[in-house]
Amino acid sequence: RDTGWKIAAAHVMKVKRFGDERAQPASAASLKGVWRLVHVEERDAKGKATVLPVQGGLFIFADRHYSVVGSEGSGTVASFATPWTPTDADRLKRYAALTANAGSYEIDGTTMTIRPVAAKVPDFMGGWARYEVRLSGDALSLTYVKVLSRDGVPMQEYESGARFEYRLVRVE
């Protein structure tokens, strides 16, 4: 029973060491597969880091397309009082914690640009986001550096120097 926990802990420790490594060039071939979200971190413009608890998430990369679904938040995800029947408050709570988008991506050295065609946030569809990519074996770090809406409006926190980092481990 301990084996699964020890393997997961080893993956998290491996991913947490990313901060000490330099960004490595990636390619679509090196990212191709399924990646499990293990760590989410926000850094404000002054560099103060906040770790967000991960409730689950997968990033899937094909040759030129991707799909992301993830959930951040504290504690475990509670079931609805009546199975399959969320209240409006339940919907709002889940919506706030959920990340979901899919589309195409391209890589240039240590930079990835995604272009969502479907997203939880309508303004993101037709927009784009740029990540710094760090890859080391089965550990991947994606750090948002710029996000634009479909109308070309930047997400202000990234313009002021804030960053949002996903750390993932390959599962397939």
PDB file of C-alpha atoms in Angstrom:
ATOM      1  CA  ARG A   1       0.000   0.000   0.000  1.00  0.00           C
ATOM      2  CA  ASP A   2       2.864   2.406   0.728  1.00  0.00           C
ATOM      3  CA  THR A   3       4.349   1.850  -2.727  1.00  0.00           C
ATOM      4  CA  GLY A   4       1.940   4.229  -4.541  1.00  0.00           C
ATOM      5  CA  TRP A   5       2.534   6.982  -2.000  1.00  0.00           C
ATOM      6  CA  LYS A   6       6.310   6.555  -2.172  1.00  0.00           C
ATOM      7  CA  ILE A   7       6.272   6.703  -5.982  1.00  0.00           C
ATOM      8  CA  ALA A   8       4.071   9.828  -5.923  1.00  0.00           C
ATOM      9  CA  ALA A   9       6.315  11.456  -3.302  1.00  0.00           C
ATOM     10  CA  ALA A  10       9.399  10.679  -5.402  1.00  0.00           C
ATOM     11  CA  HIS A  11       7.762  12.312  -8.444  1.00  0.00           C
ATOM     12  CA  VAL A  12       6.840  15.412  -6.440  1.00  0.00           C
ATOM     13  CA  MET A  13      10.373  15.713  -5.035  1.00  0.00           C
ATOM     14  CA  LYS A  14      11.806  15.345  -8.547  1.00  0.00           C
ATOM     15  CA  VAL A  15       9.489  18.047  -9.867  1.00  0.00           C
ATOM     16  CA  LYS A  16      10.162  20.399  -6.930  1.00  0.00           C
ATOM     17  CA  ARG A  17      13.872  20.398  -7.846  1.00  0.00           C
ATOM     18  CA  PHE A  18      13.006  22.162 -11.106  1.00  0.00           C
ATOM     19  CA  GLY A  19      13.629  25.553  -9.509  1.00  0.00           C
ATOM     20  CA  ASP A  20      17.364  24.808  -9.473  1.00  0.00           C
ATOM     21  CA  GLU A  21      17.595  23.749 -13.116  1.00  0.00           C
ATOM     22  CA  ARG A  22      17.933  25.826 -16.259  1.00  0.00           C
ATOM     23  CA  ALA A  23      15.179  25.624 -18.841  1.00  0.00           C
ATOM     24  CA  GLN A  24      15.766  22.842 -21.347  1.00  0.00           C
ATOM     25  CA  PRO A  25      14.563  23.091 -24.959  1.00  0.00           C
ATOM     26  CA  ALA A  26      11.501  20.960 -25.611  1.00  0.00           C
ATOM     27  CA  SER A  27       9.823  19.656 -28.724  1.00  0.00           C
ATOM     28  CA  ALA A  28       6.354  18.389 -29.493  1.00  0.00           C
ATOM     29  CA  ALA A  29       7.834  14.873 -29.616  1.00  0.00           C
ATOM     30  CA  SER A  30       9.324  15.212 -26.118  1.00  0.00           C
ATOM     31  CA  LEU A  31       6.020  16.484 -24.663  1.00  0.00           C
ATOM     32  CA  LYS A  32       3.759  14.014 -26.442  1.00  0.00           C
ATOM     33  CA  GLY A  33       1.777  11.990 -23.900  1.00  0.00           C
ATOM     34  CA  VAL A  34      -0.233  12.360 -20.729  1.00  0.00           C
ATOM     35  CA  TRP A  35       1.029  14.427 -17.783  1.00  0.00           C
ATOM     36  CA  ARG A  36      -0.431  14.487 -14.247  1.00  0.00           C
ATOM     37  CA  LEU A  37      -0.585  17.784 -12.373  1.00  0.00           C
ATOM     38  CA  VAL A  38       1.298  17.515  -9.060  1.00  0.00           C
ATOM     39  CA  HIS A  39       2.049  21.118  -8.043  1.00  0.00           C
ATOM     40  CA  VAL A  40       0.590  24.575  -8.705  1.00  0.00           C
ATOM     41  CA  GLU A  41       2.319  27.752  -7.595  1.00  0.00           C
ATOM     42  CA  GLU A  42       1.457  31.443  -7.941  1.00  0.00           C
ATOM     43  CA  ARG A  43       4.143  34.123  -7.633  1.00  0.00           C
ATOM     44  CA  ASP A  44       3.091  37.738  -7.326  1.00  0.00           C
ATOM     45  CA  ALA A  45       4.982  40.593  -8.990  1.00  0.00           C
ATOM     46  CA  LYS A  46       7.239  40.874  -5.917  1.00  0.00           C
ATOM     47  CA  GLY A  47       8.170  37.165  -6.101  1.00  0.00           C
ATOM     48  CA  LYS A  48       6.097  35.981  -3.120  1.00  0.00           C
ATOM     49  CA  ALA A  49       5.086  32.375  -3.804  1.00  0.00           C
ATOM     50  CA  THR A  50       1.821  30.705  -2.820  1.00  0.00           C
ATOM     51  CA  VAL A  51       1.368  26.961  -3.351  1.00  0.00           C
ATOM     52  CA  LEU A  52      -2.165  25.978  -4.327  1.00  0.00           C
ATOM     53  CA  PRO A  53      -3.365  22.502  -3.329  1.00  0.00           C
ATOM     54  CA  VAL A  54      -3.938  20.237  -6.339  1.00  0.00           C
ATOM     55  CA  GLN A  55      -7.158  18.241  -6.438  1.00  0.00           C
ATOM     56  CA  GLY A  56      -6.331  16.565  -9.747  1.00  0.00           C
ATOM     57  CA  GLY A  57      -5.489  17.326 -13.335  1.00  0.00           C
ATOM     58  CA  LEU A  58      -4.199  16.020 -16.637  1.00  0.00           C
ATOM     59  CA  PHE A  59      -2.412  17.708 -19.517  1.00  0.00           C
ATOM     60  CA  ILE A  60      -2.478  15.741 -22.768  1.00  0.00           C
ATOM     61  CA  PHE A  61      -0.179  16.624 -25.657  1.00  0.00           C
ATOM     62  CA  ALA A  62      -0.434  15.160 -29.179  1.00  0.00           C
ATOM     63  CA  ASP A  63       1.673  16.238 -32.176  1.00  0.00           C
ATOM     64  CA  ARG A  64       0.180  19.747 -32.443  1.00  0.00           C
ATOM     65  CA  HIS A  65      -2.823  19.728 -30.113  1.00  0.00           C
ATOM     66  CA  TYR A  66      -3.347  19.689 -26.355  1.00  0.00           C
ATOM     67  CA  SER A  67      -6.086  19.353 -23.763  1.00  0.00           C
ATOM     68  CA  VAL A  68      -5.968  20.492 -20.133  1.00  0.00           C
ATOM     69  CA  VAL A  69      -8.343  19.807 -17.264  1.00  0.00           C
ATOM     70  CA  GLY A  70      -7.302  20.516 -13.701  1.00  0.00           C
ATOM     71  CA  SER A  71      -8.634  21.550 -10.325  1.00  0.00           C
ATOM     72  CA  GLU A  72      -6.938  23.502  -7.571  1.00  0.00           C
ATOM     73  CA  GLY A  73      -8.303  24.080  -4.085  1.00  0.00           C
ATOM     74  CA  SER A  74      -7.990  23.100  -0.475  1.00  0.00           C
ATOM     75  CA  GLY A  75      -9.217  19.801   0.914  1.00  0.00           C
ATOM     76  CA  THR A  76     -10.891  16.986  -0.925  1.00  0.00           C
ATOM     77  CA  VAL A  77     -13.678  17.548  -3.397  1.00  0.00           C
ATOM     78  CA  ALA A  78     -16.957  17.029  -1.532  1.00  0.00           C
ATOM     79  CA  SER A  79     -19.817  15.151  -3.135  1.00  0.00           C
ATOM     80  CA  PHE A  80     -23.048  17.014  -3.788  1.00  0.00           C
ATOM     81  CA  ALA A  81     -25.705  16.602  -1.095  1.00  0.00           C
ATOM     82  CA  THR A  82     -27.866  14.911  -3.740  1.00  0.00           C
ATOM     83  CA  PRO A  83     -25.715  12.867  -6.158  1.00  0.00           C
ATOM     84  CA  TRP A  84     -25.538  14.376  -9.667  1.00  0.00           C
ATOM     85  CA  THR A  85     -27.590  17.400  -8.538  1.00  0.00           C
ATOM     86  CA  PRO A  86     -25.353  20.346  -7.663  1.00  0.00           C
ATOM     87  CA  THR A  87     -26.802  23.491  -6.155  1.00  0.00           C
ATOM     88  CA  ASP A  88     -25.909  26.876  -7.636  1.00  0.00           C
ATOM     89  CA  ALA A  89     -23.398  27.317  -4.788  1.00  0.00           C
ATOM     90  CA  ASP A  90     -21.838  23.914  -5.646  1.00  0.00           C
ATOM     91  CA  ARG A  91     -21.525  24.921  -9.322  1.00  0.00           C
ATOM     92  CA  LEU A  92     -19.881  28.219  -8.463  1.00  0.00           C
ATOM     93  CA  LYS A  93     -17.372  26.563  -6.124  1.00  0.00           C
ATOM     94  CA  ARG A  94     -16.380  23.960  -8.744  1.00  0.00           C
ATOM     95  CA  TYR A  95     -16.214  26.567 -11.518  1.00  0.00           C
ATOM     96  CA  ALA A  96     -13.777  28.696  -9.527  1.00  0.00           C
ATOM     97  CA  ALA A  97     -11.430  25.742  -8.950  1.00  0.00           C
ATOM     98  CA  LEU A  98     -11.539  24.326 -12.494  1.00  0.00           C
ATOM     99  CA  THR A  99      -9.110  24.934 -15.358  1.00  0.00           C
ATOM    100  CA  ALA A 100     -10.207  23.586 -18.737  1.00  0.00           C
ATOM    101  CA  ASN A 101      -9.071  24.373 -22.268  1.00  0.00           C
ATOM    102  CA  ALA A 102      -7.983  22.623 -25.451  1.00  0.00           C
ATOM    103  CA  GLY A 103      -6.533  23.670 -28.777  1.00  0.00           C
ATOM    104  CA  SER A 104      -3.247  23.789 -30.662  1.00  0.00           C
ATOM    105  CA  TYR A 105       0.267  24.480 -29.434  1.00  0.00           C
ATOM    106  CA  GLU A 106       3.695  25.243 -30.813  1.00  0.00           C
ATOM    107  CA  ILE A 107       7.138  25.168 -29.241  1.00  0.00           C
ATOM    108  CA  ASP A 108      10.114  27.395 -29.965  1.00  0.00           C
ATOM    109  CA  GLY A 109      13.092  26.463 -27.768  1.00  0.00           C
ATOM    110  CA  THR A 110      11.940  26.912 -24.155  1.00  0.00           C
ATOM    111  CA  THR A 111       8.725  28.755 -25.075  1.00  0.00           C
ATOM    112  CA  MET A 112       5.332  27.162 -25.710  1.00  0.00           C
ATOM    113  CA  THR A 113       2.374  29.069 -27.140  1.00  0.00           C
ATOM    114  CA  ILE A 114      -1.097  27.579 -26.771  1.00  0.00           C
ATOM    115  CA  ARG A 115      -4.119  28.700 -28.796  1.00  0.00           C
ATOM    116  CA  PRO A 116      -7.359  27.420 -27.249  1.00  0.00           C
ATOM    117  CA  VAL A 117     -10.363  26.636 -29.432  1.00  0.00           C
ATOM    118  CA  ALA A 118     -12.417  25.545 -26.395  1.00  0.00           C
ATOM    119  CA  ALA A 119     -12.059  26.938 -22.871  1.00  0.00           C
ATOM    120  CA  LYS A 120     -13.943  27.438 -19.618  1.00  0.00           C
ATOM    121  CA  VAL A 121     -13.319  31.172 -19.978  1.00  0.00           C
ATOM    122  CA  PRO A 122     -14.876  32.423 -23.272  1.00  0.00           C
ATOM    123  CA  ASP A 123     -12.354  35.277 -23.682  1.00  0.00           C
ATOM    124  CA  PHE A 124      -9.540  32.708 -23.847  1.00  0.00           C
ATOM    125  CA  MET A 125     -11.004  30.959 -26.924  1.00  0.00           C
ATOM    126  CA  GLY A 126      -9.250  32.560 -29.874  1.00  0.00           C
ATOM    127  CA  GLY A 127      -6.647  34.125 -27.580  1.00  0.00           C
ATOM    128  CA  TRP A 128      -3.305  32.632 -26.605  1.00  0.00           C
ATOM    129  CA  ALA A 129      -0.987  31.992 -23.693  1.00  0.00           C
ATOM    130  CA  ARG A 130       2.787  31.740 -23.577  1.00  0.00           C
ATOM    131  CA  TYR A 131       4.624  29.449 -21.164  1.00  0.00           C
ATOM    132  CA  GLU A 132       8.249  28.985 -20.239  1.00  0.00           C
ATOM    133  CA  VAL A 133       8.841  25.221 -20.583  1.00  0.00           C
ATOM    134  CA  ARG A 134      11.307  23.262 -18.453  1.00  0.00           C
ATOM    135  CA  LEU A 135      11.617  19.563 -19.146  1.00  0.00           C
ATOM    136  CA  SER A 136      13.766  16.979 -17.380  1.00  0.00           C
ATOM    137  CA  GLY A 137      12.962  13.359 -18.174  1.00  0.00           C
ATOM    138  CA  ASP A 138       9.444  12.684 -16.908  1.00  0.00           C
ATOM    139  CA  ALA A 139       9.147  16.024 -15.070  1.00  0.00           C
ATOM    140  CA  LEU A 140       7.671  19.092 -16.767  1.00  0.00           C
ATOM    141  CA  SER A 141       7.231  22.679 -15.606  1.00  0.00           C
ATOM    142  CA  LEU A 142       4.995  25.151 -17.469  1.00  0.00           C
ATOM    143  CA  THR A 143       5.096  28.758 -16.272  1.00  0.00           C
ATOM    144  CA  TYR A 144       2.655  31.303 -17.694  1.00  0.00           C
ATOM    145  CA  VAL A 145       4.471  34.448 -18.823  1.00  0.00           C
ATOM    146  CA  LYS A 146       1.817  36.127 -20.981  1.00  0.00           C
ATOM    147  CA  VAL A 147      -1.899  35.581 -21.668  1.00  0.00           C
ATOM    148  CA  LEU A 148      -4.034  37.458 -24.212  1.00  0.00           C
ATOM    149  CA  SER A 149      -7.782  37.286 -24.762  1.00  0.00           C
ATOM    150  CA  ARG A 150      -9.280  36.819 -28.213  1.00  0.00           C
ATOM    151  CA  ASP A 151      -9.629  40.629 -28.352  1.00  0.00           C
ATOM    152  CA  GLY A 152      -5.926  41.148 -27.565  1.00  0.00           C
ATOM    153  CA  VAL A 153      -6.487  42.183 -23.935  1.00  0.00           C
ATOM    154  CA  PRO A 154      -3.612  40.998 -21.718  1.00  0.00           C
ATOM    155  CA  MET A 155      -4.199  39.317 -18.365  1.00  0.00           C
ATOM    156  CA  GLN A 156      -2.925  42.128 -16.159  1.00  0.00           C
ATOM    157  CA  GLU A 157      -1.175  40.129 -13.421  1.00  0.00           C
ATOM    158  CA  TYR A 158       1.289  38.685 -15.956  1.00  0.00           C
ATOM    159  CA  GLU A 159       1.963  42.140 -17.394  1.00  0.00           C
ATOM    160  CA  SER A 160       3.079  43.266 -13.927  1.00  0.00           C
ATOM    161  CA  GLY A 161       5.471  40.320 -13.470  1.00  0.00           C
ATOM    162  CA  ALA A 162       3.298  37.743 -11.661  1.00  0.00           C
ATOM    163  CA  ARG A 163       3.769  34.103 -12.689  1.00  0.00           C
ATOM    164  CA  PHE A 164       1.710  30.920 -12.436  1.00  0.00           C
ATOM    165  CA  GLU A 165       3.511  27.566 -12.643  1.00  0.00           C
ATOM    166  CA  TYR A 166       2.214  24.061 -13.249  1.00  0.00           C
ATOM    167  CA  ARG A 167       4.490  21.131 -12.395  1.00  0.00           C
ATOM    168  CA  LEU A 168       3.646  17.786 -13.927  1.00  0.00           C
ATOM    169  CA  VAL A 169       4.901  14.212 -14.169  1.00  0.00           C
ATOM    170  CA  ARG A 170       4.530  11.973 -17.194  1.00  0.00           C
ATOM    171  CA  VAL A 171       2.073   9.121 -16.674  1.00  0.00           C
ATOM    172  CA  GLU A 172       1.852   7.818 -20.252  1.00  0.00           C
TER     173      GLU A 172
END
